[in-house]
mmCIF file of C-alpha atoms in Angstrom:
data_model
loop_
_atom_site.group_PDB
_atom_site.id
_atom_site.type_symbol
_atom_site.label_atom_id
_atom_site.label_comp_id
_atom_site.label_asym_id
_atom_site.label_seq_id
_atom_site.Cartn_x
_atom_site.Cartn_y
_atom_site.Cartn_z
ATOM 1 C CA MET X 467 0.000 0.000 0.000
ATOM 2 C CA LEU X 468 2.829 2.405 0.841
ATOM 3 C CA GLU X 469 4.441 1.726 -2.548
ATOM 4 C CA LEU X 470 1.194 2.611 -4.327
ATOM 5 C CA VAL X 471 0.932 5.926 -2.472
ATOM 6 C CA PHE X 472 4.578 6.668 -3.292
ATOM 7 C CA VAL X 473 4.019 5.980 -7.010
ATOM 8 C CA ILE X 474 0.904 8.195 -7.070
ATOM 9 C CA VAL X 475 2.771 11.055 -5.374
ATOM 10 C CA LEU X 476 5.720 10.630 -7.739
ATOM 11 C CA VAL X 477 3.457 10.745 -10.810
ATOM 12 C CA GLY X 478 1.761 13.875 -9.451
ATOM 13 C CA VAL X 479 5.079 15.623 -8.900
ATOM 14 C CA LEU X 480 6.250 14.694 -12.398
ATOM 15 C CA ALA X 481 3.010 16.031 -13.875
ATOM 16 C CA MET X 482 3.429 19.343 -12.026
ATOM 17 C CA LEU X 483 7.030 19.630 -13.215
ATOM 18 C CA LEU X 484 5.938 19.000 -16.798
ATOM 19 C CA VAL X 485 3.279 21.715 -16.579
ATOM 20 C CA GLN X 486 5.802 24.206 -15.145
ATOM 21 C CA TRP X 487 8.326 23.322 -17.844
ATOM 22 C CA ARG X 488 5.757 23.862 -20.605
ATOM 23 C CA ARG X 489 4.856 27.287 -19.153
ATOM 24 C CA GLY X 490 8.470 28.377 -19.379
ATOM 25 C CA GLN X 491 8.925 27.509 -23.048
ATOM 26 C CA GLY X 492 8.455 31.073 -24.274
ATOM 27 C CA THR X 493 5.955 32.480 -26.704
ATOM 28 C CA GLY X 494 6.304 30.000 -29.555
ATOM 29 C CA ASP X 495 3.694 27.598 -28.216
ATOM 30 C CA MET X 496 1.385 30.312 -26.910
ATOM 31 C CA SER X 497 -2.277 29.764 -27.699
ATOM 32 C CA ALA X 498 -4.286 32.500 -29.390
ATOM 33 C CA ASP X 499 -6.260 33.083 -26.183
ATOM 34 C CA LYS X 500 -3.102 33.495 -24.123
ATOM 35 C CA ALA X 501 -1.427 35.673 -26.770
ATOM 36 C CA ALA X 502 -4.439 38.014 -26.681
ATOM 37 C CA GLN X 503 -3.585 38.798 -23.024
ATOM 38 C CA PHE X 504 -0.166 40.231 -23.975
ATOM 39 C CA VAL X 505 0.951 43.365 -25.787
ATOM 40 C CA GLN X 506 4.153 44.093 -27.637
ATOM 41 C CA GLY X 507 6.673 46.533 -26.191
ATOM 42 C CA MET X 508 10.335 47.440 -26.248
ATOM 43 C CA LEU X 509 12.944 47.046 -23.505
ATOM 44 C CA THR X 510 15.793 49.558 -23.572
ATOM 45 C CA VAL X 511 18.719 48.019 -21.674
ATOM 46 C CA THR X 512 20.102 50.303 -18.941
ATOM 47 C CA GLY X 513 22.172 47.712 -17.091
ATOM 48 C CA VAL X 514 23.665 44.341 -18.008
ATOM 49 C CA SER X 515 25.831 41.810 -16.206
ATOM 50 C CA ASP X 516 29.279 40.862 -17.471
ATOM 51 C CA ARG X 517 29.372 37.981 -19.946
ATOM 52 C CA PRO X 518 30.650 34.828 -18.203
ATOM 53 C CA LYS X 519 33.544 32.969 -19.823
ATOM 54 C CA ASP X 520 31.774 29.620 -19.725
ATOM 55 C CA GLY X 521 28.152 28.632 -19.975
ATOM 56 C CA ASP X 522 26.352 25.782 -18.281
ATOM 57 C CA LYS X 523 26.540 22.190 -19.552
ATOM 58 C CA ASN X 524 24.354 23.165 -22.548
ATOM 59 C CA GLY X 525 26.419 26.255 -23.346
ATOM 60 C CA ASP X 526 23.678 28.596 -22.097
ATOM 61 C CA ARG X 527 24.676 31.747 -20.239
ATOM 62 C CA PHE X 528 22.634 33.684 -17.707
ATOM 63 C CA CYS X 529 22.384 37.431 -18.202
ATOM 64 C CA THR X 530 20.979 39.846 -15.642
ATOM 65 C CA LEU X 531 19.317 42.872 -17.220
ATOM 66 C CA SER X 532 17.764 46.071 -16.066
ATOM 67 C CA GLY X 533 15.939 48.426 -18.342
ATOM 68 C CA THR X 534 12.891 50.433 -19.224
ATOM 69 C CA ILE X 535 9.882 48.930 -20.949
ATOM 70 C CA THR X 536 7.846 51.207 -23.175
ATOM 71 C CA GLY X 537 4.795 50.252 -25.135
ATOM 72 C CA PRO X 538 1.043 50.519 -25.409
ATOM 73 C CA GLN X 539 -1.144 50.536 -22.318
ATOM 74 C CA THR X 540 1.719 51.211 -19.891
ATOM 75 C CA ALA X 541 3.836 54.108 -18.720
ATOM 76 C CA PRO X 542 7.624 53.637 -19.025
ATOM 77 C CA THR X 543 8.385 50.910 -16.484
ATOM 78 C CA GLU X 544 11.725 50.028 -14.886
ATOM 79 C CA VAL X 545 12.331 46.270 -14.806
ATOM 80 C CA TYR X 546 15.027 43.881 -13.636
ATOM 81 C CA GLY X 547 15.443 40.192 -14.413
ATOM 82 C CA THR X 548 17.578 37.322 -15.593
ATOM 83 C CA ILE X 549 17.399 35.830 -19.073
ATOM 84 C CA THR X 550 19.064 32.770 -20.582
ATOM 85 C CA LEU X 551 21.091 33.193 -23.756
ATOM 86 C CA GLY X 552 22.450 30.445 -25.981
ATOM 87 C CA ALA X 553 26.174 30.036 -26.568
ATOM 88 C CA LEU X 554 26.023 31.889 -29.898
ATOM 89 C CA ALA X 555 23.500 34.561 -28.913
ATOM 90 C CA PRO X 556 24.828 38.125 -28.867
ATOM 91 C CA TRP X 557 25.273 39.623 -25.406
ATOM 92 C CA PRO X 558 23.003 42.639 -24.783
ATOM 93 C CA GLN X 559 24.695 46.041 -24.668
ATOM 94 C CA LEU X 560 23.706 49.220 -22.869
ATOM 95 C CA GLY X 561 21.169 51.123 -24.950
ATOM 96 C CA THR X 562 20.082 48.037 -26.914
ATOM 97 C CA ASP X 563 16.354 47.866 -27.702
ATOM 98 C CA MET X 564 14.914 44.371 -27.315
ATOM 99 C CA PRO X 565 11.345 43.265 -28.134
ATOM 100 C CA VAL X 566 9.310 42.137 -25.128
ATOM 101 C CA ILE X 567 5.775 41.080 -24.372
ATOM 102 C CA TYR X 568 3.864 41.809 -21.186
ATOM 103 C CA LYS X 569 0.372 41.938 -19.746
ATOM 104 C CA PRO X 570 -1.067 45.478 -19.810
ATOM 105 C CA GLY X 571 -0.694 47.157 -16.434
ATOM 106 C CA LYS X 572 1.619 44.395 -15.205
ATOM 107 C CA ALA X 573 4.775 44.991 -17.233
ATOM 108 C CA GLU X 574 6.942 44.962 -14.111
ATOM 109 C CA THR X 575 6.080 41.352 -13.242
ATOM 110 C CA THR X 576 5.012 39.669 -16.500
ATOM 111 C CA TRP X 577 7.572 40.820 -19.082
ATOM 112 C CA ARG X 578 9.594 38.405 -21.159
ATOM 113 C CA LEU X 579 11.670 38.680 -24.299
ATOM 114 C CA GLY X 580 9.895 37.870 -27.532
ATOM 115 C CA THR X 581 7.111 38.941 -29.806
ATOM 116 C CA VAL X 582 3.405 38.258 -29.749
ATOM 117 C CA PRO X 583 2.752 35.402 -32.180
ATOM 118 C CA PRO X 584 0.583 36.275 -35.185
ATOM 119 C CA PRO X 585 -3.073 35.186 -35.012
ATOM 120 C CA ALA X 586 -3.720 31.719 -36.400
#
């Protein structure tokens, strides 16, 4: 009986991890309903961490950014966060404009790099 409970708990944890992983996959798999909740904006980089010499085991590097988001339905908003860049991705520079998406009125907490996918 204890083994059965353990297996059920393990399957539940794996299912939750899978759901969280799918949420973090960016905008490419965003449904039309979810995409309608976001607007397109621009992040002007005002601060950026130094580029590390080595990436993780996949070659990815973590970059800490600060900047100002401007776009429709929001006043200029200061944001701070960490993004993951591939081994060959260019490192952001001060003054760089990067496309972002965010929920209107919540740019500070919901922003992410990318563009709103076109309607299906």
